[in-house]
Amino acid sequence: MLKPPSPDPLYGMHDEEQLIDFSDVDIRLPMLVYMSREKRPGYDHNKKAGAMNALVRCSAVMSNGPFILNFDCDHYINNAQAIREAMCFPMDRGGERIAYIQFPQRFEGIDPSDRYANNNTVFFDGNMRALDGLQGPMYVGTGCMFRRFALYGFDPPRTTEYTGWLFRKKKVTSFKADPETVTQSLKAEDFDAELTSMLVPRRFGNSSALMASIPVAEFQARPLADHPAVLHGRPPGALTVPRPPLDPPTVAEAVSVISCWYEDKTEWGDRVGWIYGSVTEDVVSGYRMHNRGWRSVYCITKRDAFLGTAPINLTDRLHQVLRWATGSVEIFFSRNNAFLASRKLMFLQRVAYLNVGIYPFTSIFLLVYCFIPALSLFSGFFIVQTLNVAFLCYLLTITVTLIALGVLEVKWSGIALEDWWRNEQFWLISGTLRTSAHLYAVVQGLLKVMAGIEISFTLTAKAAADDNEDIYADLYVVKWSSLLIPPITIGMINIIAIAFAFARTVYSDNPRWGKFIGGGFFSFWVLAHLYPFAKGLMGRRGKTPTIVFVWSGLISITISLLWVAISPPEASAGGRTAGFQFP
């Protein structure tokens, strides 16, 4: 712990050897505390969510800042003014219902073409902006500033009458007289009619210092009472009262609230703080706040607020997709499913959260879509048996609608066309990968929900390859994983189908090139989307593992032979293949 600074300013010195004069600069450093929660065998520490909850309790006792900034260990602050910009939202008029301010994730160290869509530009510059027009963007786990009071599981204030929510027992009409006395007279149960003094320890634990900090944090985060529309805001100068210095009993209390048994028989992780029980605890925690009626804001600064690293390695990226898919399946099979949301969750916001839990299952249909062109080429039948005017009009309408949607998405959110195309490519790549990953995730989610079997996952690798000459050396590393099998199989099956259909058309007595070109176009379209995956699979300088080709070749040959066994060719009397007979 870096000791708190003295209340008096401390100015630097200046001598002839220094280029900068610090004699007029206050060089005091703020108090800095590094916290490591207690861990013991036999206790479930709940990973990142448990660490964040421990940090909330420890900071409540020691500093009790009304706002909490959260970003991952592989991110750093790139804009010192971003925090001030974020505070303008909850402390402005009408900001008392804002629970958190989410910043977009920006990454560095990604290859210029962003082969695997690590920047996720469409999501952060398109989808999240759209959600900002509803109840607010989702919480994505990093680059987010929270209102501390919203983390304690309370409902937001009512927009009609702020006093009706805040004070149910104590009738306080003004804070201008003595704000410190007012905050000391309030208790945590004053913010919730159902929370009695007997239930407070069950919800928050038995720390009296933590209980006393809750109304203080709520008071300090109120909008400034500088306008008649602010009924019960914070008067100017209320935060200038100096805090008493930390004493040993306070530090001992901060240590006790991060002990491994403090959360026993409390609502931490269930109603209070970050929510436990999901790999994607960030989405669940944000959902719980929106479900209580809180709002969130998407803050895009001119200079990126935070920068971080992303896994540019193909295999690591796939394991990241698997982890997200697993968390989404958990959400779908839990009480955090948006179907069970309260009336406080807006309809379109409910649809957005439903998409989070449903999208892993859509990969099954995507897998069928990728195999249908190859099946058409193998069978000799076009995907559409009969082409009539009604069908062509329907197909044209759908195509034009999708193109218009893509153009509007690119133009409205300012996304470059290349970024949009990379997103489309990785959507199909990750979708086929998610077919195995999501099926695996579905099995994992069902095992956890039904049998209570815990889920293990691989953390995103933070280290690059041992190649100092190339900053993108990690991009070419190929690590074997079973997640590679589905897209490899899809690619090879479509290549074999094109070759098979071409040979059949060439050696046919009545070549039908129109049918081959029509069927081959759809297979080529699938392969065009898989191009970044194939390029990444090739690695660099022939370093692709042999087992990749062995597995994909065996699967492709097996599927091809299985098709021949199901529908064998019909031989003519002269021994030459006359044609193919299909059911």
Coordinates of C-alpha atoms in Angstrom, one line a residue, residues 29-256:
L29 CA 0.9 10.6 -5.6
P30 CA -2.6 9.3 -4.8
M31 CA -3.0 6.3 -2.5
L32 CA -2.3 3.1 -4.3
V33 CA -3.4 -0.3 -2.9
Y34 CA -2.5 -3.7 -4.4
M35 CA -5.0 -6.3 -3.2
S36 CA -4.6 -10.1 -3.4
R37 CA -7.6 -12.0 -2.0
E38 CA -7.1 -14.9 0.4
K39 CA -7.1 -18.4 -1.2
R40 CA -7.3 -21.7 0.6
P41 CA -7.8 -25.3 -0.6
G42 CA -11.4 -26.3 -0.6
Y43 CA -12.8 -22.9 -1.3
D44 CA -14.3 -21.9 -4.7
H45 CA -12.8 -18.5 -5.5
N46 CA -15.1 -17.9 -8.5
K47 CA -12.3 -16.8 -10.8
K48 CA -12.5 -13.2 -12.1
A49 CA -15.9 -12.5 -10.6
G50 CA -14.7 -13.5 -7.2
A51 CA -11.7 -11.2 -7.5
M52 CA -13.8 -8.3 -8.6
N53 CA -16.2 -8.7 -5.7
A54 CA -13.4 -8.9 -3.2
L55 CA -12.0 -5.7 -4.7
V56 CA -15.4 -4.0 -4.3
R57 CA -15.5 -4.8 -0.6
C58 CA -11.9 -3.9 0.0
S59 CA -12.1 -0.6 -1.8
A60 CA -15.4 0.2 0.0
V61 CA -13.6 0.0 3.4
M62 CA -10.4 1.9 2.3
S63 CA -11.4 4.5 -0.2
N64 CA -15.1 4.0 -1.1
G65 CA -14.9 5.8 -4.5
P66 CA -18.4 6.3 -6.0
F67 CA -17.1 4.9 -9.3
I68 CA -15.1 1.8 -10.2
L69 CA -13.1 1.4 -13.3
N70 CA -12.6 -2.1 -14.6
F71 CA -10.3 -3.3 -17.4
D72 CA -8.3 -6.5 -17.9
C73 CA -4.7 -7.0 -17.1
D74 CA -3.7 -6.9 -20.8
H75 CA -5.2 -3.4 -21.3
Y76 CA -3.8 0.0 -20.4
I77 CA -5.2 3.5 -20.2
N78 CA -4.6 5.3 -23.5
N79 CA -6.6 8.5 -22.8
A80 CA -6.3 10.1 -19.4
Q81 CA -9.4 12.3 -20.0
A82 CA -11.6 9.3 -20.7
I83 CA -12.5 8.7 -17.1
R84 CA -13.6 12.4 -16.8
E85 CA -15.7 12.1 -19.9
A86 CA -17.4 8.9 -18.5
M87 CA -18.3 10.6 -15.2
C88 CA -20.2 13.3 -17.1
F89 CA -23.0 10.8 -17.9
P90 CA -24.0 9.6 -14.4
M91 CA -23.4 13.0 -12.7
D92 CA -25.4 15.0 -15.2
R93 CA -29.1 15.7 -15.0
G94 CA -31.0 12.4 -15.4
G95 CA -27.9 10.3 -14.9
E96 CA -29.0 8.8 -11.6
R97 CA -30.3 5.7 -13.4
I98 CA -27.0 4.9 -15.2
A99 CA -25.3 1.9 -13.8
Y100 CA -22.2 1.7 -16.0
I101 CA -20.4 3.4 -18.9
Q102 CA -19.0 0.9 -21.4
F103 CA -16.0 1.9 -23.6
P104 CA -15.3 0.1 -26.9
Q105 CA -12.5 -2.4 -26.9
R106 CA -9.5 -1.4 -29.1
F107 CA -6.5 -3.6 -29.7
E108 CA -3.0 -3.2 -30.8
G109 CA -0.5 -5.8 -32.3
I110 CA -3.1 -7.2 -34.7
D111 CA -2.1 -7.9 -38.3
P112 CA -3.0 -5.1 -40.7
S113 CA -5.7 -7.2 -42.5
D114 CA -7.2 -8.4 -39.2
R115 CA -7.4 -11.9 -40.6
Y116 CA -9.6 -13.3 -37.8
A117 CA -11.7 -10.2 -37.1
N118 CA -10.1 -9.7 -33.7
N119 CA -11.0 -6.0 -33.7
N120 CA -14.7 -7.1 -33.8
T121 CA -15.4 -3.8 -35.6
V122 CA -19.0 -4.6 -36.5
F123 CA -19.9 -5.4 -33.0
F124 CA -18.2 -2.5 -31.2
D125 CA -18.9 0.2 -33.8
G126 CA -22.3 -1.1 -35.0
N127 CA -24.2 -3.3 -32.6
M128 CA -23.0 -1.6 -29.4
R129 CA -24.0 1.8 -30.8
A130 CA -27.4 0.5 -31.7
L131 CA -27.8 -0.8 -28.1
D132 CA -26.9 2.6 -26.8
G133 CA -30.2 3.8 -28.3
L134 CA -32.1 1.3 -26.2
Q135 CA -31.5 0.5 -22.5
G136 CA -27.7 0.6 -23.1
P137 CA -24.9 -1.6 -24.3
M138 CA -23.9 -4.9 -22.7
Y139 CA -21.1 -5.2 -20.3
V140 CA -18.2 -6.9 -22.1
G141 CA -15.9 -7.5 -19.2
T142 CA -13.3 -4.7 -19.6
G143 CA -13.1 -1.0 -20.3
C144 CA -16.1 -0.2 -18.2
M145 CA -16.8 2.3 -15.3
F146 CA -19.4 1.3 -12.8
R147 CA -21.5 3.2 -10.3
R148 CA -20.6 1.5 -7.1
F149 CA -24.1 1.7 -5.7
A150 CA -25.5 -0.2 -8.7
L151 CA -23.2 -3.1 -7.9
Y152 CA -24.9 -3.6 -4.5
G153 CA -28.1 -5.1 -6.0
F154 CA -30.3 -2.1 -5.4
D155 CA -33.0 -0.9 -7.9
P156 CA -32.5 2.4 -9.7
P157 CA -34.4 5.5 -8.6
R158 CA -37.8 6.2 -10.1
T159 CA -37.8 8.9 -12.7
T160 CA -41.0 10.4 -11.4
E161 CA -40.0 11.1 -7.8
Y162 CA -36.5 10.6 -6.7
T163 CA -37.4 10.9 -3.0
G164 CA -39.9 8.0 -3.1
W165 CA -37.0 5.6 -4.0
L166 CA -34.3 7.0 -1.8
F167 CA -36.0 7.5 1.6
R168 CA -38.7 5.2 2.7
K169 CA -38.1 5.5 6.4
K170 CA -36.3 8.8 6.9
K171 CA -37.8 12.0 5.7
V172 CA -34.9 14.2 4.5
T173 CA -35.8 17.2 2.4
S174 CA -32.5 18.9 1.8
F175 CA -28.8 18.2 1.8
K176 CA -27.6 21.7 1.8
A177 CA -27.4 22.0 5.6
D178 CA -25.0 19.3 6.5
P179 CA -24.4 16.5 3.9
E180 CA -22.0 14.6 6.2
T181 CA -24.7 14.3 8.9
V182 CA -27.2 13.2 6.4
T183 CA -25.1 10.4 5.0
Q184 CA -24.2 9.2 8.5
S185 CA -27.8 9.0 9.4
L186 CA -28.7 6.8 6.5
K187 CA -28.4 3.0 6.4
A188 CA -28.2 0.4 3.7
E189 CA -31.8 -0.7 4.4
D190 CA -33.1 2.8 3.7
F191 CA -32.7 2.1 0.0
D192 CA -34.8 -1.0 -0.1
A193 CA -38.1 -1.5 1.7
E194 CA -37.7 -5.3 1.8
L195 CA -34.2 -5.1 3.3
T196 CA -34.5 -5.1 7.1
S197 CA -31.7 -4.8 9.6
M198 CA -31.9 -8.5 10.1
L199 CA -31.4 -9.3 6.4
V200 CA -28.5 -6.8 5.9
P201 CA -25.7 -9.3 7.0
R202 CA -27.2 -12.0 4.9
R203 CA -27.0 -9.8 1.8
F204 CA -23.7 -8.0 2.3
G205 CA -21.9 -9.8 5.1
N206 CA -21.1 -8.8 8.7
S207 CA -18.8 -5.9 8.0
S208 CA -20.2 -2.7 9.7
A209 CA -17.6 -0.6 7.8
L210 CA -19.0 -1.9 4.5
M211 CA -22.5 -1.2 5.5
A212 CA -21.7 2.4 6.5
S213 CA -19.9 3.0 3.2
I214 CA -23.0 2.2 1.0
P215 CA -25.0 5.4 1.6
V216 CA -21.9 7.5 1.4
A217 CA -21.0 6.1 -2.0
E218 CA -24.6 6.7 -3.2
F219 CA -24.5 10.3 -2.0
Q220 CA -21.2 11.1 -3.7
A221 CA -22.3 9.7 -7.0
R222 CA -25.4 11.9 -7.3
P223 CA -25.7 14.6 -9.9
L224 CA -24.6 18.1 -8.9
A225 CA -27.5 20.2 -7.6
D226 CA -26.8 23.1 -9.9
H227 CA -30.2 23.1 -11.6
P228 CA -33.8 23.3 -10.4
A229 CA -34.6 20.0 -12.2
V230 CA -32.2 18.2 -9.8
L231 CA -34.5 17.6 -6.8
H232 CA -32.1 15.8 -4.5
G233 CA -28.6 16.1 -5.9
R234 CA -25.3 16.7 -4.3
P235 CA -24.6 20.3 -3.3
P236 CA -21.4 22.0 -4.5
G237 CA -18.5 21.5 -2.2
A238 CA -19.9 18.4 -0.5
L239 CA -16.9 16.3 -1.5
T240 CA -14.3 18.8 -0.3
V241 CA -14.4 17.5 3.2
P242 CA -11.0 15.8 3.9
R243 CA -11.2 12.1 4.7
P244 CA -9.6 10.9 7.9
P245 CA -6.4 9.0 7.5
L246 CA -6.4 5.2 7.4
D247 CA -5.8 3.6 10.8
P248 CA -4.8 0.0 11.6
P249 CA -8.4 -1.1 12.5
T250 CA -9.6 0.1 9.0
V251 CA -6.8 -1.8 7.3
A252 CA -7.6 -4.9 9.3
E253 CA -11.3 -4.6 8.3
A254 CA -10.3 -4.4 4.7
V255 CA -8.3 -7.6 5.1
S256 CA -11.2 -9.4 6.7

